[in-house]
Amino acid sequence: MSYSFIKPKIKPLFSIFTKIWLWAMIILSILSIFWAIFLGVKIYIVNSNSQDLQAQYDEKLKAIDSIKEQTKITLIKRDMTLDIYNKNAILNKSLMNLFNLVPDGVTLNSVYLDNELLKIKGVTPTKDHFKLLFEAPLKSIFAVSNTTFYQLPNGWYNFVSINKIDATQMENLTDEN
């Protein structure tokens, strides 16, 4: 026996409105999960790229420091080379001046030049010839000038002239050049 004129319909568990909201929430949740995964992957990629870039930066910084050190060393070597070149130029000029002082008839066998010492060995026809033409200019240049003569069998003289300059004269000479 039935008390109703219509046949009963089964009532759904969820209404259409609830089903729409349920599907929207499921889709939104899935999209949020994919978005979170995408962001996580993107952050991982950025971090790994950042680490690679930091490693490259560190390598470049080390290379720059190495080049700076090499530049310093090169500058020091250049300065040393220029100093040697200048000293050689002064020495060359001094030697040319010395050789210009040597009179005719005097033959030089050896010349030893140190910072404060000039040692000359050679042959001269007479002591007076040497003293007048060569020893006088040497005494005007050097603070101490000593010459020793040894007579040869042919009548000529071997000589050894040791000439010393003091430190103040050396400073004055280098200042003038």
PDB file of C-alpha atoms in Angstrom:
ATOM      1  CA  MET A   1       0.000   0.000   0.000  1.00  0.00           C
ATOM      2  CA  SER A   2       1.242   3.334  -0.891  1.00  0.00           C
ATOM      3  CA  TYR A   3       0.301   6.621   0.489  1.00  0.00           C
ATOM      4  CA  SER A   4       1.572   8.758  -2.377  1.00  0.00           C
ATOM      5  CA  PHE A   5       0.284   9.297  -5.852  1.00  0.00           C
ATOM      6  CA  ILE A   6       3.741   9.702  -7.355  1.00  0.00           C
ATOM      7  CA  LYS A   7       6.421   7.238  -7.514  1.00  0.00           C
ATOM      8  CA  PRO A   8       9.261   8.144  -5.144  1.00  0.00           C
ATOM      9  CA  LYS A   9      12.603   9.185  -6.642  1.00  0.00           C
ATOM     10  CA  ILE A  10      15.854   8.342  -5.073  1.00  0.00           C
ATOM     11  CA  LYS A  11      17.307  11.436  -3.512  1.00  0.00           C
ATOM     12  CA  PRO A  12      20.939  11.949  -4.532  1.00  0.00           C
ATOM     13  CA  LEU A  13      23.591  12.125  -1.874  1.00  0.00           C
ATOM     14  CA  PHE A  14      24.950  15.377  -3.334  1.00  0.00           C
ATOM     15  CA  SER A  15      23.001  18.042  -5.032  1.00  0.00           C
ATOM     16  CA  ILE A  16      24.006  19.491  -8.399  1.00  0.00           C
ATOM     17  CA  PHE A  17      25.289  22.637  -6.726  1.00  0.00           C
ATOM     18  CA  THR A  18      27.393  20.531  -4.348  1.00  0.00           C
ATOM     19  CA  LYS A  19      28.707  18.407  -7.244  1.00  0.00           C
ATOM     20  CA  ILE A  20      29.784  21.547  -9.133  1.00  0.00           C
ATOM     21  CA  TRP A  21      31.610  22.860  -6.073  1.00  0.00           C
ATOM     22  CA  LEU A  22      33.117  19.457  -5.408  1.00  0.00           C
ATOM     23  CA  TRP A  23      34.491  19.165  -8.967  1.00  0.00           C
ATOM     24  CA  ALA A  24      35.763  22.741  -8.855  1.00  0.00           C
ATOM     25  CA  MET A  25      37.578  22.054  -5.588  1.00  0.00           C
ATOM     26  CA  ILE A  26      39.080  18.823  -6.945  1.00  0.00           C
ATOM     27  CA  ILE A  27      40.320  20.608 -10.085  1.00  0.00           C
ATOM     28  CA  LEU A  28      41.592  23.540  -8.039  1.00  0.00           C
ATOM     29  CA  SER A  29      43.395  21.138  -5.665  1.00  0.00           C
ATOM     30  CA  ILE A  30      44.998  19.254  -8.558  1.00  0.00           C
ATOM     31  CA  LEU A  31      46.067  22.548 -10.156  1.00  0.00           C
ATOM     32  CA  SER A  32      47.499  23.705  -6.820  1.00  0.00           C
ATOM     33  CA  ILE A  33      49.466  20.478  -6.471  1.00  0.00           C
ATOM     34  CA  PHE A  34      50.831  20.810 -10.016  1.00  0.00           C
ATOM     35  CA  TRP A  35      51.646  24.473  -9.343  1.00  0.00           C
ATOM     36  CA  ALA A  36      53.514  23.525  -6.146  1.00  0.00           C
ATOM     37  CA  ILE A  37      55.441  20.808  -8.021  1.00  0.00           C
ATOM     38  CA  PHE A  38      56.218  23.271 -10.829  1.00  0.00           C
ATOM     39  CA  LEU A  39      57.456  25.874  -8.330  1.00  0.00           C
ATOM     40  CA  GLY A  40      59.561  23.269  -6.514  1.00  0.00           C
ATOM     41  CA  VAL A  41      61.204  22.185  -9.781  1.00  0.00           C
ATOM     42  CA  LYS A  42      61.731  25.816 -10.791  1.00  0.00           C
ATOM     43  CA  ILE A  43      63.320  26.624  -7.404  1.00  0.00           C
ATOM     44  CA  TYR A  44      65.573  23.559  -7.708  1.00  0.00           C
ATOM     45  CA  ILE A  45      66.670  24.620 -11.202  1.00  0.00           C
ATOM     46  CA  VAL A  46      67.322  28.188 -10.045  1.00  0.00           C
ATOM     47  CA  ASN A  47      69.334  26.930  -7.057  1.00  0.00           C
ATOM     48  CA  SER A  48      71.432  24.588  -9.192  1.00  0.00           C
ATOM     49  CA  ASN A  49      72.018  27.372 -11.753  1.00  0.00           C
ATOM     50  CA  SER A  50      72.870  29.705  -8.904  1.00  0.00           C
ATOM     51  CA  GLN A  51      75.434  27.250  -7.579  1.00  0.00           C
ATOM     52  CA  ASP A  52      76.933  26.825 -11.062  1.00  0.00           C
ATOM     53  CA  LEU A  53      77.072  30.591 -11.534  1.00  0.00           C
ATOM     54  CA  GLN A  54      78.641  31.011  -8.075  1.00  0.00           C
ATOM     55  CA  ALA A  55      81.289  28.419  -8.977  1.00  0.00           C
ATOM     56  CA  GLN A  56      81.992  30.242 -12.254  1.00  0.00           C
ATOM     57  CA  TYR A  57      82.172  33.554 -10.374  1.00  0.00           C
ATOM     58  CA  ASP A  58      84.638  32.066  -7.890  1.00  0.00           C
ATOM     59  CA  GLU A  59      86.781  30.722 -10.755  1.00  0.00           C
ATOM     60  CA  LYS A  60      86.761  34.114 -12.489  1.00  0.00           C
ATOM     61  CA  LEU A  61      87.634  35.845  -9.220  1.00  0.00           C
ATOM     62  CA  LYS A  62      90.573  33.466  -8.699  1.00  0.00           C
ATOM     63  CA  ALA A  63      91.691  34.082 -12.291  1.00  0.00           C
ATOM     64  CA  ILE A  64      91.493  37.848 -11.721  1.00  0.00           C
ATOM     65  CA  ASP A  65      93.527  37.541  -8.513  1.00  0.00           C
ATOM     66  CA  SER A  66      96.077  35.382 -10.341  1.00  0.00           C
ATOM     67  CA  ILE A  67      96.336  37.965 -13.127  1.00  0.00           C
ATOM     68  CA  LYS A  68      96.754  40.732 -10.549  1.00  0.00           C
ATOM     69  CA  GLU A  69      99.598  38.792  -8.905  1.00  0.00           C
ATOM     70  CA  GLN A  70     101.213  38.158 -12.288  1.00  0.00           C
ATOM     71  CA  THR A  71     100.852  41.872 -13.078  1.00  0.00           C
ATOM     72  CA  LYS A  72     102.547  42.797  -9.802  1.00  0.00           C
ATOM     73  CA  ILE A  73     105.385  40.365 -10.504  1.00  0.00           C
ATOM     74  CA  THR A  74     105.705  41.672 -14.063  1.00  0.00           C
ATOM     75  CA  LEU A  75     105.798  45.271 -12.824  1.00  0.00           C
ATOM     76  CA  ILE A  76     108.499  44.380 -10.300  1.00  0.00           C
ATOM     77  CA  LYS A  77     110.498  42.627 -13.023  1.00  0.00           C
ATOM     78  CA  ARG A  78     110.009  45.616 -15.325  1.00  0.00           C
ATOM     79  CA  ASP A  79     111.224  47.998 -12.629  1.00  0.00           C
ATOM     80  CA  MET A  80     114.229  45.789 -11.961  1.00  0.00           C
ATOM     81  CA  THR A  81     114.971  45.617 -15.681  1.00  0.00           C
ATOM     82  CA  LEU A  82     114.698  49.387 -16.030  1.00  0.00           C
ATOM     83  CA  ASP A  83     116.984  49.815 -13.029  1.00  0.00           C
ATOM     84  CA  ILE A  84     119.548  47.452 -14.563  1.00  0.00           C
ATOM     85  CA  TYR A  85     119.189  49.205 -17.910  1.00  0.00           C
ATOM     86  CA  ASN A  86     119.765  52.603 -16.293  1.00  0.00           C
ATOM     87  CA  LYS A  87     122.772  51.309 -14.356  1.00  0.00           C
ATOM     88  CA  ASN A  88     124.157  49.781 -17.545  1.00  0.00           C
ATOM     89  CA  ALA A  89     123.649  53.063 -19.398  1.00  0.00           C
ATOM     90  CA  ILE A  90     125.474  54.943 -16.630  1.00  0.00           C
ATOM     91  CA  LEU A  91     128.223  52.307 -16.617  1.00  0.00           C
ATOM     92  CA  ASN A  92     128.505  52.468 -20.405  1.00  0.00           C
ATOM     93  CA  LYS A  93     128.762  56.251 -20.295  1.00  0.00           C
ATOM     94  CA  SER A  94     131.351  56.058 -17.522  1.00  0.00           C
ATOM     95  CA  LEU A  95     133.405  53.497 -19.425  1.00  0.00           C
ATOM     96  CA  MET A  96     133.266  55.577 -22.591  1.00  0.00           C
ATOM     97  CA  ASN A  97     134.442  58.590 -20.591  1.00  0.00           C
ATOM     98  CA  LEU A  98     137.220  56.461 -19.078  1.00  0.00           C
ATOM     99  CA  PHE A  99     138.350  55.178 -22.465  1.00  0.00           C
ATOM    100  CA  ASN A 100     138.312  58.726 -23.816  1.00  0.00           C
ATOM    101  CA  LEU A 101     140.753  59.640 -21.011  1.00  0.00           C
ATOM    102  CA  VAL A 102     143.274  56.997 -22.077  1.00  0.00           C
ATOM    103  CA  PRO A 103     146.123  58.820 -23.873  1.00  0.00           C
ATOM    104  CA  ASP A 104     147.925  57.578 -26.964  1.00  0.00           C
ATOM    105  CA  GLY A 105     150.825  55.323 -26.098  1.00  0.00           C
ATOM    106  CA  VAL A 106     149.104  53.822 -23.022  1.00  0.00           C
ATOM    107  CA  THR A 107     147.726  50.340 -23.629  1.00  0.00           C
ATOM    108  CA  LEU A 108     145.104  48.897 -21.296  1.00  0.00           C
ATOM    109  CA  ASN A 109     145.273  45.182 -20.578  1.00  0.00           C
ATOM    110  CA  SER A 110     142.327  44.943 -18.183  1.00  0.00           C
ATOM    111  CA  VAL A 111     139.763  47.157 -16.517  1.00  0.00           C
ATOM    112  CA  TYR A 112     137.858  46.038 -13.427  1.00  0.00           C
ATOM    113  CA  LEU A 113     134.976  48.251 -12.381  1.00  0.00           C
ATOM    114  CA  ASP A 114     133.040  47.786  -9.156  1.00  0.00           C
ATOM    115  CA  ASN A 115     130.620  50.116  -7.356  1.00  0.00           C
ATOM    116  CA  GLU A 116     133.357  52.102  -5.632  1.00  0.00           C
ATOM    117  CA  LEU A 117     136.540  50.715  -7.216  1.00  0.00           C
ATOM    118  CA  LEU A 118     138.271  50.986 -10.589  1.00  0.00           C
ATOM    119  CA  LYS A 119     141.310  48.776 -11.183  1.00  0.00           C
ATOM    120  CA  ILE A 120     143.256  49.361 -14.401  1.00  0.00           C
ATOM    121  CA  LYS A 121     146.182  47.272 -15.662  1.00  0.00           C
ATOM    122  CA  GLY A 122     148.201  48.188 -18.686  1.00  0.00           C
ATOM    123  CA  VAL A 123     151.475  49.219 -20.320  1.00  0.00           C
ATOM    124  CA  THR A 124     152.913  52.753 -20.633  1.00  0.00           C
ATOM    125  CA  PRO A 125     156.137  53.978 -22.293  1.00  0.00           C
ATOM    126  CA  THR A 126     157.219  56.099 -19.278  1.00  0.00           C
ATOM    127  CA  LYS A 127     156.025  56.844 -15.784  1.00  0.00           C
ATOM    128  CA  ASP A 128     155.852  60.568 -16.553  1.00  0.00           C
ATOM    129  CA  HIS A 129     153.756  59.983 -19.659  1.00  0.00           C
ATOM    130  CA  PHE A 130     151.254  58.019 -17.541  1.00  0.00           C
ATOM    131  CA  LYS A 131     151.276  60.468 -14.612  1.00  0.00           C
ATOM    132  CA  LEU A 132     150.765  63.564 -16.746  1.00  0.00           C
ATOM    133  CA  LEU A 133     148.220  62.267 -19.232  1.00  0.00           C
ATOM    134  CA  PHE A 134     146.268  59.609 -17.355  1.00  0.00           C
ATOM    135  CA  GLU A 135     146.848  59.715 -13.602  1.00  0.00           C
ATOM    136  CA  ALA A 136     145.983  63.402 -13.247  1.00  0.00           C
ATOM    137  CA  PRO A 137     142.449  63.003 -14.690  1.00  0.00           C
ATOM    138  CA  LEU A 138     141.939  59.859 -12.569  1.00  0.00           C
ATOM    139  CA  LYS A 139     142.919  61.738  -9.391  1.00  0.00           C
ATOM    140  CA  SER A 140     140.431  64.480 -10.256  1.00  0.00           C
ATOM    141  CA  ILE A 141     137.626  61.924 -10.496  1.00  0.00           C
ATOM    142  CA  PHE A 142     138.455  59.512  -7.664  1.00  0.00           C
ATOM    143  CA  ALA A 143     139.038  60.243  -3.984  1.00  0.00           C
ATOM    144  CA  VAL A 144     141.958  57.790  -3.738  1.00  0.00           C
ATOM    145  CA  SER A 145     144.199  56.946  -6.688  1.00  0.00           C
ATOM    146  CA  ASN A 146     147.266  54.703  -6.297  1.00  0.00           C
ATOM    147  CA  THR A 147     149.465  53.486  -9.136  1.00  0.00           C
ATOM    148  CA  THR A 148     152.229  50.894  -9.026  1.00  0.00           C
ATOM    149  CA  PHE A 149     154.762  50.530 -11.851  1.00  0.00           C
ATOM    150  CA  TYR A 150     156.807  47.467 -12.863  1.00  0.00           C
ATOM    151  CA  GLN A 151     159.559  47.933 -15.467  1.00  0.00           C
ATOM    152  CA  LEU A 152     159.621  45.546 -18.406  1.00  0.00           C
ATOM    153  CA  PRO A 153     162.824  44.325 -20.107  1.00  0.00           C
ATOM    154  CA  ASN A 154     162.112  46.567 -23.141  1.00  0.00           C
ATOM    155  CA  GLY A 155     162.109  49.727 -20.978  1.00  0.00           C
ATOM    156  CA  TRP A 156     158.332  50.205 -20.857  1.00  0.00           C
ATOM    157  CA  TYR A 157     156.339  49.915 -17.636  1.00  0.00           C
ATOM    158  CA  ASN A 158     153.498  47.690 -16.568  1.00  0.00           C
ATOM    159  CA  PHE A 159     151.162  49.583 -14.278  1.00  0.00           C
ATOM    160  CA  VAL A 160     148.363  48.749 -11.885  1.00  0.00           C
ATOM    161  CA  SER A 161     146.177  51.705 -10.968  1.00  0.00           C
ATOM    162  CA  ILE A 162     143.650  51.302  -8.153  1.00  0.00           C
ATOM    163  CA  ASN A 163     141.166  54.137  -7.858  1.00  0.00           C
ATOM    164  CA  LYS A 164     138.487  54.388  -5.177  1.00  0.00           C
ATOM    165  CA  ILE A 165     135.499  56.671  -4.920  1.00  0.00           C
ATOM    166  CA  ASP A 166     133.709  57.464  -1.665  1.00  0.00           C
ATOM    167  CA  ALA A 167     129.947  57.140  -1.122  1.00  0.00           C
ATOM    168  CA  THR A 168     129.176  60.886  -1.296  1.00  0.00           C
ATOM    169  CA  GLN A 169     130.911  61.165  -4.668  1.00  0.00           C
ATOM    170  CA  MET A 170     128.959  58.143  -5.890  1.00  0.00           C
ATOM    171  CA  GLU A 171     125.650  59.761  -4.885  1.00  0.00           C
ATOM    172  CA  ASN A 172     126.640  62.979  -6.645  1.00  0.00           C
ATOM    173  CA  LEU A 173     127.545  61.082  -9.826  1.00  0.00           C
ATOM    174  CA  THR A 174     124.284  59.164  -9.895  1.00  0.00           C
ATOM    175  CA  ASP A 175     122.293  62.340  -9.193  1.00  0.00           C
ATOM    176  CA  GLU A 176     123.941  64.113 -12.125  1.00  0.00           C
ATOM    177  CA  ASN A 177     123.094  61.296 -14.543  1.00  0.00           C
TER     178      ASN A 177
END
